[in-house]
Coordinates of C-alpha atoms and ligand atoms in Angstrom, one line a residue:
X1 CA 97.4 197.9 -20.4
X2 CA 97.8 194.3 -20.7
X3 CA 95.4 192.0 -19.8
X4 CA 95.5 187.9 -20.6
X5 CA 93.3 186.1 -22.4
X6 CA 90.3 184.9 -21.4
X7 CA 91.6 181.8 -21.9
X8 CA 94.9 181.9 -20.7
X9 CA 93.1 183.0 -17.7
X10 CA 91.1 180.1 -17.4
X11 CA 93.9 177.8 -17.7
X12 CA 95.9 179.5 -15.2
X13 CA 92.7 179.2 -12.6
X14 CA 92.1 175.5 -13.6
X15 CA 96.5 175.0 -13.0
X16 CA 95.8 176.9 -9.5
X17 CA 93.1 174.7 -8.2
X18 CA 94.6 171.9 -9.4
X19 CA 97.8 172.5 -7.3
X20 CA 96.0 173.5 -4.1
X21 CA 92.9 170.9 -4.6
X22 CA 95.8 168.6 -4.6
X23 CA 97.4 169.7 -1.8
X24 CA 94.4 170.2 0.3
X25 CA 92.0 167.1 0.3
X26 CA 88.7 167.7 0.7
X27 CA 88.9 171.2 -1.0
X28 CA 87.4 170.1 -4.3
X29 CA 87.6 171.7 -7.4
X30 CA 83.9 172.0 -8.2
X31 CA 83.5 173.6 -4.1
X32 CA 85.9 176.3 -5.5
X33 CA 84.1 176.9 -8.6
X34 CA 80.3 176.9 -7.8
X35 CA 81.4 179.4 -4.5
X36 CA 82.3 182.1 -6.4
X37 CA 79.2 182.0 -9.1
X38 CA 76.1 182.1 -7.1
X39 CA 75.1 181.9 -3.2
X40 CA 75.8 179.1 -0.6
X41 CA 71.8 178.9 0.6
X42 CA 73.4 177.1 3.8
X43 CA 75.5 180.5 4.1
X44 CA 72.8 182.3 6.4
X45 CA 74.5 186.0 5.6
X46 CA 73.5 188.6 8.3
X47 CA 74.5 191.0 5.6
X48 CA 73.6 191.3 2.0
X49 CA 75.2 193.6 -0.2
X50 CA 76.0 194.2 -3.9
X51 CA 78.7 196.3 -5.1
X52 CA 79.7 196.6 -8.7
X53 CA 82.6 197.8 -10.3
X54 CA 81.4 200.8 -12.9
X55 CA 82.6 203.3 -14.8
X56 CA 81.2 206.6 -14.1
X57 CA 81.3 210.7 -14.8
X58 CA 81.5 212.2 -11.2
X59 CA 82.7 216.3 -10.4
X60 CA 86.2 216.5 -8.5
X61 CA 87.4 219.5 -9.4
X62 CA 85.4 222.6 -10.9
X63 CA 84.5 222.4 -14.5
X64 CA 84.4 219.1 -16.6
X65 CA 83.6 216.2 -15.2
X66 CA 86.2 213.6 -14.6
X67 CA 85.6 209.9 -15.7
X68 CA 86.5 207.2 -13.1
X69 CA 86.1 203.7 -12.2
X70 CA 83.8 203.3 -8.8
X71 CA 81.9 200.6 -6.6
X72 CA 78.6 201.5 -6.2
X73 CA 76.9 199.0 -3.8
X74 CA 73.1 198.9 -2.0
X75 CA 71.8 196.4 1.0
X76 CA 69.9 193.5 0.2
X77 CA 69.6 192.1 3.6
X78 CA 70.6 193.7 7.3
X79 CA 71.1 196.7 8.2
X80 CA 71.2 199.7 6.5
X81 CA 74.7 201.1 8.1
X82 CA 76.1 197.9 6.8
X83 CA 76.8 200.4 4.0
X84 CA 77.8 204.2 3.6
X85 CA 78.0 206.5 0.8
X86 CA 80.9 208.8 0.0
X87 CA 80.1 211.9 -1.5
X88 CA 83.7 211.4 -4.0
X89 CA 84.8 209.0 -6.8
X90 CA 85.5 206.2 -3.8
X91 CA 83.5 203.2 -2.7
X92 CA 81.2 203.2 0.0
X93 CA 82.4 202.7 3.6
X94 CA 81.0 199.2 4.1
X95 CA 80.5 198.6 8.5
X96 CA 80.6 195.4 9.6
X97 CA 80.6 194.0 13.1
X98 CA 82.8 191.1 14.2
X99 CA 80.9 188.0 14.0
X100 CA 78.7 189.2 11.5
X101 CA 78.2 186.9 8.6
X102 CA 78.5 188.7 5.3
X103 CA 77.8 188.0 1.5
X104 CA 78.8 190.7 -0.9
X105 CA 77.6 189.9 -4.5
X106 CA 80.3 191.6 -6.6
X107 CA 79.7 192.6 -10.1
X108 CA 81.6 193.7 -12.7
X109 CA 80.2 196.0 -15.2
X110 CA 83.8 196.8 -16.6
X111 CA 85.0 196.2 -20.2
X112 CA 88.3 194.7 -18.7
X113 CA 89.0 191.8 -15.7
X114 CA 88.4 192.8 -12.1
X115 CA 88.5 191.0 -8.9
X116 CA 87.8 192.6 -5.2
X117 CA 90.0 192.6 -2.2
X118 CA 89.0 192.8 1.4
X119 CA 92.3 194.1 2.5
X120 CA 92.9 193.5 6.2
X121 CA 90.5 191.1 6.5
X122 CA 90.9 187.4 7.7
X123 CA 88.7 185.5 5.2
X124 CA 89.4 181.8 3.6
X125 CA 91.2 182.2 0.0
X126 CA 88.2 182.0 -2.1
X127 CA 86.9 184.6 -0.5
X128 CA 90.0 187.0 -0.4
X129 CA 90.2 188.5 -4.4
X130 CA 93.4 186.0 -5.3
X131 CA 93.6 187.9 -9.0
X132 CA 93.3 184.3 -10.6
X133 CA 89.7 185.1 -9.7
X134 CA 89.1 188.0 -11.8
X135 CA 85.6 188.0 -13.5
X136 CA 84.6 189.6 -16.7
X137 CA 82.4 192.4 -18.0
X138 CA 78.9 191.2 -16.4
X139 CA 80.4 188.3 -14.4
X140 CA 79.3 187.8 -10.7
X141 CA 81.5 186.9 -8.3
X142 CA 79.4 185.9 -5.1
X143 CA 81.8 186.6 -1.4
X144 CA 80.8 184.7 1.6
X145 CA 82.9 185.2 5.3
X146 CA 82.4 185.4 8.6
X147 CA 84.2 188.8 10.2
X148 CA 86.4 187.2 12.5
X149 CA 88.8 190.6 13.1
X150 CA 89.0 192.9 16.2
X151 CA 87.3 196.6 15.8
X152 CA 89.3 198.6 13.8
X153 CA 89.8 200.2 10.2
X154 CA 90.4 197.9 6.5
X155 CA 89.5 198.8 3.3
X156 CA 88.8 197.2 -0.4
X157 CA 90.1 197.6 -3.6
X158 CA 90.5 195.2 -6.9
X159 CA 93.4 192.9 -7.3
X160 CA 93.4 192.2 -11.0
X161 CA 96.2 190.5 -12.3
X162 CA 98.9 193.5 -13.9
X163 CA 96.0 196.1 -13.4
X164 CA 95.6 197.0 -9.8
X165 CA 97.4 199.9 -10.1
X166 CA 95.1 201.7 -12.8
X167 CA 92.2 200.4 -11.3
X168 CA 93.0 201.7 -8.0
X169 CA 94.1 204.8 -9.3
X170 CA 90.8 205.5 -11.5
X171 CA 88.6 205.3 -8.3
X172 CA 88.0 201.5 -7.1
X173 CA 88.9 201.9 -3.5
X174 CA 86.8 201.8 -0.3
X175 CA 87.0 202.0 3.5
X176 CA 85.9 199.0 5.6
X177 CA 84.9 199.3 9.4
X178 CA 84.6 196.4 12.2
X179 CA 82.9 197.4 15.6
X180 CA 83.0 194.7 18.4
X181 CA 82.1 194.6 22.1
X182 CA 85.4 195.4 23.7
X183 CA 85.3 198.3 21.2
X184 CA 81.9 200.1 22.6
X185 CA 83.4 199.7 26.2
X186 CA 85.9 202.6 25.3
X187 CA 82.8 204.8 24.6
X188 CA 85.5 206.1 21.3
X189 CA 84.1 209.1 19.8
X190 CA 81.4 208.3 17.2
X191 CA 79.2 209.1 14.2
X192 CA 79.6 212.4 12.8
X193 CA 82.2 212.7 15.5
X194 CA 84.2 209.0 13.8
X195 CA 85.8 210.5 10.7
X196 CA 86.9 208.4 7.5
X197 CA 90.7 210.5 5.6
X198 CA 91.3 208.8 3.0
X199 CA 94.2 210.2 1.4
X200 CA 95.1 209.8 -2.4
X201 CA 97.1 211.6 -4.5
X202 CA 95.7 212.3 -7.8
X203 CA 97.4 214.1 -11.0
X204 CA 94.7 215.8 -13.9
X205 CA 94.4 216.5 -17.3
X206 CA 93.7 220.4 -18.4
X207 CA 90.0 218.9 -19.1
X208 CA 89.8 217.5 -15.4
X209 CA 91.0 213.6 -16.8
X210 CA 92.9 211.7 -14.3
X211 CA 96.5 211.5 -15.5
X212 CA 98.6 207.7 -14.9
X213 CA 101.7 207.4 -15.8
X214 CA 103.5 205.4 -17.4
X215 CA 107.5 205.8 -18.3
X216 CA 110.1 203.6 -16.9
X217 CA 111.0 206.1 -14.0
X218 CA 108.0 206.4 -13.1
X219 CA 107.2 202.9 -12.8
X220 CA 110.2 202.0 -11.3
X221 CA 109.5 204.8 -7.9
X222 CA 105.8 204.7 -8.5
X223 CA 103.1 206.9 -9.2
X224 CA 102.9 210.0 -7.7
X225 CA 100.4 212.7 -8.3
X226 CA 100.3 216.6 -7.3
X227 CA 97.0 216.9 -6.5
X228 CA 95.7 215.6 -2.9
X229 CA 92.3 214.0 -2.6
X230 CA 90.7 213.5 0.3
X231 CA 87.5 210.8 0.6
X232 CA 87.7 210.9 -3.4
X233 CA 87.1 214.8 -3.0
X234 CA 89.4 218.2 -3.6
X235 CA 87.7 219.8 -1.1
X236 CA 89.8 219.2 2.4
X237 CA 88.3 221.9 4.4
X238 CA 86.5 220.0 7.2
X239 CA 84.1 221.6 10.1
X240 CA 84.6 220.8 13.6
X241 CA 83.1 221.3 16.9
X242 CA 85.0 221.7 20.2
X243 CA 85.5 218.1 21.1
X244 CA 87.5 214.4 20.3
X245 CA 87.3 213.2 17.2
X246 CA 88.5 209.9 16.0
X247 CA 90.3 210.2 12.3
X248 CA 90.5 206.9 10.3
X249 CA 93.0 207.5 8.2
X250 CA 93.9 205.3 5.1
X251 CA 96.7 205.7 2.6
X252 CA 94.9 204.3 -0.5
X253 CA 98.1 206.4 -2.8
X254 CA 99.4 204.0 -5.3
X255 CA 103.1 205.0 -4.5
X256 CA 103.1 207.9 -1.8
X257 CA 104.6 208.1 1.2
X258 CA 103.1 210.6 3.8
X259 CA 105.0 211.8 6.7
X260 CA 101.6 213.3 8.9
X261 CA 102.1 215.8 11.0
X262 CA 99.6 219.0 12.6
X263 CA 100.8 222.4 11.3
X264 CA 101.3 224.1 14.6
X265 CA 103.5 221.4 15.9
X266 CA 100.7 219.3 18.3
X267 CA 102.3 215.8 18.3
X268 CA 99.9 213.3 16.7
X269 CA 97.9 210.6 19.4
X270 CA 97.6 207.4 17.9
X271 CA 95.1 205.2 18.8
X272 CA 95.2 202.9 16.2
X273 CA 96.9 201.1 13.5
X274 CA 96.4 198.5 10.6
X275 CA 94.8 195.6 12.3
X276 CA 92.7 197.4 15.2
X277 CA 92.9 199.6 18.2
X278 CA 96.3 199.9 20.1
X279 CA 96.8 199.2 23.8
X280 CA 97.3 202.6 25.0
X281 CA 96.9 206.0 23.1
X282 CA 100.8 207.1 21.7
X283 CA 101.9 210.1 20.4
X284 CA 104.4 210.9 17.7
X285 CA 105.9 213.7 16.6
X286 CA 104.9 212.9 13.1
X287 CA 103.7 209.5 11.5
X288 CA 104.9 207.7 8.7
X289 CA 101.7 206.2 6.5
X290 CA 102.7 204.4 3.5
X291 CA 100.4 203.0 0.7
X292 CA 97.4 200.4 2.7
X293 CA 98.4 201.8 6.0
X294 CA 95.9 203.0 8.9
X295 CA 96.4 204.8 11.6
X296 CA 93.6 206.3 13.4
X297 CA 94.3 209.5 15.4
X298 CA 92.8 211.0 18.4
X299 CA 92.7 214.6 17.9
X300 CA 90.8 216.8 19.9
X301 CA 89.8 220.6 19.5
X302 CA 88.0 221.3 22.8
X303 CA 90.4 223.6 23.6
X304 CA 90.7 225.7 20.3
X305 CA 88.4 228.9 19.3
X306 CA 86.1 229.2 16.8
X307 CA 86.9 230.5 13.8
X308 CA 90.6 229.1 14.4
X309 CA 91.7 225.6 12.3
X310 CA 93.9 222.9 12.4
X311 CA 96.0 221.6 9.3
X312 CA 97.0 218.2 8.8
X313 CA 99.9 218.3 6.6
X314 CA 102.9 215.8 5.0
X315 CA 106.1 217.0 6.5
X316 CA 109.2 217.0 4.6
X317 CA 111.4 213.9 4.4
X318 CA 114.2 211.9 2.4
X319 CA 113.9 208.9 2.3
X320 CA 113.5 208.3 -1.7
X321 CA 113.4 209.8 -5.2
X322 CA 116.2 211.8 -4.4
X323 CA 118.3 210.8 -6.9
X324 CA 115.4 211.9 -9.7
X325 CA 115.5 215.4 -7.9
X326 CA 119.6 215.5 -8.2
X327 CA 120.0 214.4 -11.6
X328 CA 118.2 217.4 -13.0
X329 CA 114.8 215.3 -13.3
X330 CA 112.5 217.4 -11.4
X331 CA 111.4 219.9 -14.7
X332 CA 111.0 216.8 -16.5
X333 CA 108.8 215.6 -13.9
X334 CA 107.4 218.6 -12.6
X335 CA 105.8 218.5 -16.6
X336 CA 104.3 215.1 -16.0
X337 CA 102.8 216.3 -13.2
X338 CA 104.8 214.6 -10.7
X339 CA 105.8 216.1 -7.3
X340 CA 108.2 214.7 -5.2
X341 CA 107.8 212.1 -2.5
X342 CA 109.4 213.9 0.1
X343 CA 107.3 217.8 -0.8
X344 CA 105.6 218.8 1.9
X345 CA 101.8 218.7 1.1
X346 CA 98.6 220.4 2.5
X347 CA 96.2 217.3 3.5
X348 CA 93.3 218.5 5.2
X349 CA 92.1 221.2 7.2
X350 CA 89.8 220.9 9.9
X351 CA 87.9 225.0 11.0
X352 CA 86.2 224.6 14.5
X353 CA 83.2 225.9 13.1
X354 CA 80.6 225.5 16.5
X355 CA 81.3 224.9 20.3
X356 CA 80.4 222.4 22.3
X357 CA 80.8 220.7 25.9
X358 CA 80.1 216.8 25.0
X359 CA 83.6 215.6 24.6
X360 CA 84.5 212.0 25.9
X361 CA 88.1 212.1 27.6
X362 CA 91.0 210.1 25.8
X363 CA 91.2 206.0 27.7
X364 CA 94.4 205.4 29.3
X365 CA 94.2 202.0 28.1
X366 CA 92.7 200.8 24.6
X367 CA 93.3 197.0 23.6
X368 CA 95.0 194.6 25.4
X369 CA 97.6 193.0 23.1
X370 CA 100.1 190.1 23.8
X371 CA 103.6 191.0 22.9
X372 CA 104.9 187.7 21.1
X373 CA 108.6 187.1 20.7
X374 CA 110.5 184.4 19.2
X375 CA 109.8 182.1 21.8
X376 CA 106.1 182.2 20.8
X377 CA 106.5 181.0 16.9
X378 CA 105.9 177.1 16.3
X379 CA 109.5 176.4 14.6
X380 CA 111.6 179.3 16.7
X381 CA 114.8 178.5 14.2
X382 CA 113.1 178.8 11.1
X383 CA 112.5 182.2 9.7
X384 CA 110.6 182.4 6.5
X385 CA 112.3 185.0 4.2
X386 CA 111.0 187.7 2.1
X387 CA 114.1 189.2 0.4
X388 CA 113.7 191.9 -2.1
X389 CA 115.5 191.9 -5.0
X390 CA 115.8 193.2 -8.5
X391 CA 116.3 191.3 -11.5
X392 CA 116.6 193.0 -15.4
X393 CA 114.2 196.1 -14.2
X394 CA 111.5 194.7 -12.2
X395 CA 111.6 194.1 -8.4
X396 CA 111.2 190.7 -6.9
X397 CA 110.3 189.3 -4.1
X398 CA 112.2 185.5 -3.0
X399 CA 114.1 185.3 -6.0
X400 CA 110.8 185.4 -8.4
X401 CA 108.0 187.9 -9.8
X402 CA 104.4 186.7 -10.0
X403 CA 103.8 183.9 -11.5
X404 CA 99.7 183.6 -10.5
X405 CA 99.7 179.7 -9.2
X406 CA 103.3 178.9 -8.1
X407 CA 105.1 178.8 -4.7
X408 CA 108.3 177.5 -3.8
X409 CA 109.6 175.6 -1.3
X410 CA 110.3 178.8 1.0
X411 CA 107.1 179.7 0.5
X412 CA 104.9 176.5 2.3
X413 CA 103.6 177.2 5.6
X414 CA 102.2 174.7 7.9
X415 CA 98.7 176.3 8.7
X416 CA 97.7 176.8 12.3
X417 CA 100.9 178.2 12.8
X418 CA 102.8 181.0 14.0
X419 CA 105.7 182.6 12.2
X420 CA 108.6 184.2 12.6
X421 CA 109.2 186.6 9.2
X422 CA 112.6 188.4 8.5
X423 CA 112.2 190.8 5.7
X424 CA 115.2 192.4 4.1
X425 CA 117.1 193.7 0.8
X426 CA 119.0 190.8 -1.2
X427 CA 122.3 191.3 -0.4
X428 CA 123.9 194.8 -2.4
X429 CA 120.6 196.3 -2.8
X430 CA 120.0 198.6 -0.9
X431 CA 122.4 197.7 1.7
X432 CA 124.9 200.5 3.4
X433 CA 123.5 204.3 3.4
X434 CA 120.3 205.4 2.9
X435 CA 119.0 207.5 0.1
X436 CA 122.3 208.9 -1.0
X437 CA 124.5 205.8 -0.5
X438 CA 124.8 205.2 -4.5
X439 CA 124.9 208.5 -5.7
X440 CA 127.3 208.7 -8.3
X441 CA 126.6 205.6 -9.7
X442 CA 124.1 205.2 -12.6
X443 CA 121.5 207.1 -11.8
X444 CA 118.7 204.5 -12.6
X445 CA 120.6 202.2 -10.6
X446 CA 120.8 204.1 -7.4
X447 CA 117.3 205.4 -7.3
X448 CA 116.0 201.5 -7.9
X449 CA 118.5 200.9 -4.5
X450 CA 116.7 203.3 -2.9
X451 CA 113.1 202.5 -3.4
X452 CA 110.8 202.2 0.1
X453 CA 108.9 199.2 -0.4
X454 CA 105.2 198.7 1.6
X455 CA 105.4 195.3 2.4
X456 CA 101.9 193.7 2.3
X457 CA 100.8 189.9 3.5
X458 CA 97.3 188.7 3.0
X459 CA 95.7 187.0 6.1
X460 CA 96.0 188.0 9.8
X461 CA 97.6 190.8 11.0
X462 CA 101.2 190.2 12.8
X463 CA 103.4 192.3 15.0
X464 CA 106.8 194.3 14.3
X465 CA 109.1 192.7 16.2
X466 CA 112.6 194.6 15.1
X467 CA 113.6 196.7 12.5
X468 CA 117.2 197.5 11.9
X469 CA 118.6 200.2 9.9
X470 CA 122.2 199.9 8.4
X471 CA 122.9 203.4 8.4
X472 CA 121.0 205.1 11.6
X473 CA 122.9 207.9 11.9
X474 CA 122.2 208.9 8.3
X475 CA 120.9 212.5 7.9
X476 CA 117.7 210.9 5.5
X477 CA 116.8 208.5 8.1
X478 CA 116.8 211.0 10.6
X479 CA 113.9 212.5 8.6
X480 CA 111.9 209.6 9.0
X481 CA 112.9 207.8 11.9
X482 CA 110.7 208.7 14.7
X483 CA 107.2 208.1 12.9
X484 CA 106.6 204.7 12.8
X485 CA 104.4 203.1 15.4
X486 CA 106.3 198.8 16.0
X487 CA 103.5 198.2 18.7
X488 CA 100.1 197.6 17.4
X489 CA 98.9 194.8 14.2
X490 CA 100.1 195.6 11.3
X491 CA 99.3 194.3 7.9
X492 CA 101.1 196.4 5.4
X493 CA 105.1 197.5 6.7
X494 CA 107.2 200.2 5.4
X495 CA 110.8 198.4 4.7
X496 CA 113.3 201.5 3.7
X497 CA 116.3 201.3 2.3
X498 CA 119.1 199.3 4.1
X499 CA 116.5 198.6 6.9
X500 CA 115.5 195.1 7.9
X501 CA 112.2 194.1 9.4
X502 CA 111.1 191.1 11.4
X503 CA 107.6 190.3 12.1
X504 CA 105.8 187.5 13.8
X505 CA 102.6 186.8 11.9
X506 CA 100.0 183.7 12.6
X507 CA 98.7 181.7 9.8
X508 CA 95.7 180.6 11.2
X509 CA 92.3 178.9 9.9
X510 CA 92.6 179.0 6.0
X511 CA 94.2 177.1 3.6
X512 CA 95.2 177.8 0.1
X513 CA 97.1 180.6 -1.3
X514 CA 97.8 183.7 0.2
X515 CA 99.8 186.6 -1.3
X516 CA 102.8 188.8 -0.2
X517 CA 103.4 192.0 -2.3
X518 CA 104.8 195.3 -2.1
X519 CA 101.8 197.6 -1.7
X520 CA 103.2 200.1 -4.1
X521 CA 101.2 199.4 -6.9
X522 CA 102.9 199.8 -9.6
X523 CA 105.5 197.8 -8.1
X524 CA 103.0 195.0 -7.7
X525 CA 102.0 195.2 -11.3
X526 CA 105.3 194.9 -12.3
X527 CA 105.5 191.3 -10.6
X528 CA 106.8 192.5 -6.8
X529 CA 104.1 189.9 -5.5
X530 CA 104.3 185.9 -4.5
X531 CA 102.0 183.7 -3.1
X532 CA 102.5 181.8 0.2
X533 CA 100.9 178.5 0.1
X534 CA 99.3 177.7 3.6
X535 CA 98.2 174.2 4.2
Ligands
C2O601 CU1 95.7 195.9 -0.4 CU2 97.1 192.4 -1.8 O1 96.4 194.1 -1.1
CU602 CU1 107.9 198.3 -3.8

């Protein structure tokens, strides 16, 4: 586990604010500094709450307990909901309402660097968990921001520089609700009836440790584990009554892919995505959720006896990995207790356990949302690039891994501005057919090609505005094809292999430097991360 310097630290943060202070007048250095240490007193926080970065000894499965890495948090100031326990290893669900001012002292008690992510939220870049940032053992870092997004579902986890991955992975994750006005109107199931699924996959010692990784393969696809948490719990049996419920569901997997999908065959009714609420309810036949995604579900069981249950499952699919499977890997990965992306999976089932008559009917219409198309962006022929590549082993993103202050000319953007962003594979990787387009070639080779990359950008949400597939007619992509939802905000996109994406994001408000990564962790800790630099 690598982790730099203190000092090297230092220097990069004091190189970082010296290139944005410089670039930004009237953004001093000292501002920066004395924000993140103690409390602005003309910061007049609605909400006060501390959450700390621990180790701990919690029960997941029966027997030994497991030692993880959690947030445990409590209110200061506000109200009490502003925070929510889980019973599991995971954070707290932390509700917020838009408008809300909120100050979140962060500690951390662990013997290594840490830094906290608000991921999905639109916060200045002080306040958004840049990993240049990170605070030591018993360090405070103090967070300050108005909530300036729409209803909907975000969550938290650290950002510490080459360590997010493990961090994640031993427990340091949490859910993050907004409520607003227009939100209430819709009169969306709620409470006990407004379910959190967070979905992680986890892999286990004999004496109930968490497993990581790491050997080149696995780095290379990312971790996956063979045991399914659910809310940082191995229990997935969940009791329902006879009516809506709303499921938030979060991919907070380091590397998994899930392909969601009811057991008997209901199509899924989505209601929500990444960035908020949709405009009208859709249905899918099944849903692709990669790592950071949301999609919140409408599901209800009025109709359904007691007694009877409902599974949701991950459906099988081929998108990746394929490669490991074919060259004889899967008993050497089957004993590092790896299963395969594309398995199908048992996530969580829900019993109708009591009936009821309350149930609120499904809106027709949700959240208006503007459509924006090229005409909309400020420079409508310029397109900023984010080209993935591969270099000696490691992905890249632009050309270049992470380097923690730098940006390149490609990488400015005028803030207060809208852009138009094409993302795609540098040219001969990944290119031509899906999955099995390389096979026969080296076998490390082809199953780099053939990596699906989560594409991440900090700041606001932005809209899907094409995606193109050089191979459609491809028998993988036809596993996949039909479960992603192009129509509500997005922060995080699924890019396969061959495809293309373009998006249309705003850069509004904040200035300094924003990231753009692949939200497979261990392909961010590898490098697969740049910063944009808005100003
Ligand atoms: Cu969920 Cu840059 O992160
Ligand atoms: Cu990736």
């Amino acid at each position: 586990m690598a982790s730099i310097s203190y000092q090297r630290r230092q220097f990069l943060q004091y190189a970082a604010l010296g290139a944005i202070t410089a670039a930004m007048p009237g953004f001093s250095l000292a501002e920066i500094r004395s924000v993140r240490k103690t409390a602005n007193s003309a910061f007049k926080a609605d909400v006060e709450i501390t959450l700390t970065a621990q180790a701990a000894d919690m029960p997941i499965l029966p027997g030994a307990h497991t030692h993880v890495l959690t947030y445990s948090g409590t209110v200061l100031n506000g109200p009490q909901t502003a925070l929510k326990e889980l019973p599991g290893y995971l954070g707290p669900i932390l509700n917020f309402e838009r408008g809300q001012k909120v100050r979140i002292y962060f500690r951390n008690q662990l013997p290594e660097p840490c830094i906290t992510h608000w991921h999905g939220m639109h916060v200045p870049q002080v306040m958004d968990g840049h990993p240049m940032y990170a605070i030591d053992q018993g360090e405070q870092y103090v967070y300050e921001f108005e909530v300036d997004n729409p209803a909907g579902t975000n969550w938290y986890h650290p950002h510490t520089h080459e360590l997010t991955g493990t961090q994640v992975y031993q427990g340091l994750a949490g859910l993050i609700t907004v409520t607003d006005e227009a939100e209430r109107r819709l009169e969306l199931p709620s409470r006990e009836y407004d379910l959190p699924l967070i979905i992680q996959d986890r892999s286990f010692t004999q004496g109930n440790q968490l497993r990581y990784m790491l050997g080149m393969h696995q780095r290379m696809q990312g971790f996956l584990g063979d045991t399914i948490l659910i809310n940082g719990q191995k229990n997935n049996v969940i009791p329902v009554k006879t009516r809506a419920y709303r499921l938030r569901i979060l991919n907070a997997s380091n590397a998994r892919i899930y392909k969601l999908g009811w057991n008997d065959g209901t199509p899924l009714t989505a209601i929500g995505t990444d960035g908020g609420l949709l405009p009208t309810p859709e249905t899918f036949p099944y849903i692709m959720l990669a790592p950071a995604e949301r999609v919140e579900l409408w599901i209800d069981f009025s109709d359904r006896k007691v007694g009877s249950d409902l599974t949701l499952q991950s459906l099988p699919y081929h998108i990746s990995a394929s490669h490991m499977e074919g060259m004889g890997g899967r008993g050497r990965m089957g004993m590092m207790g790896q299963a395969g992306q594309h398995e199908a999976l048992s996530i969580a089932t829900f019993k109708i356990a009591e009936r009821t008559g309350d149930s609120p009917q499904l809106p027709d219409r949700l959240i208006p949302m503007r459509r924006w198309t090229t005409s909309n962006v400020t420079q409508p022929d310029k397109t900023v690039p984010i080209a993935i590549g591969m270099r000696h082993m490691s992905f890249q993103l632009n050309g270049r891994t992470f380097e923690m202050e730098n940006y390149q000319e490609i990488e400015k953007i005028p803030v207060n501005s809208l852009q138009k962003i094409r993302i795609f594979h540098e040219s001969g990787m990944g290119m031509g057919r899906m999955g099995g387009g390389m096979r026969g070639g080296r076998g490390g080779m082809s199953m780099m090609m053939s990596q699906p990359h989560p594409i991440h950008i900090h700041g606001q949400q932005f809209q899907i505005v094409s995606r193109t597939q050089a191979n459609p007619q491809s028998s993988a992509y036809d596993t996949v094809k039909d479960g992603f939802i192009n129509s509500g905000w997005k922060d995080t996109v699924l890019v396969l292999p061959g495809e293309e994406v373009e998006i249309i994001k705003p850069f509004n408000d904040h200035t300094g430097l924003f990231l753009y990564h692949c939200h497979n962790l261990e392909h961010e800790d590898m490098g697969m991360m740049r910063n944009f630099l808005v100003g």
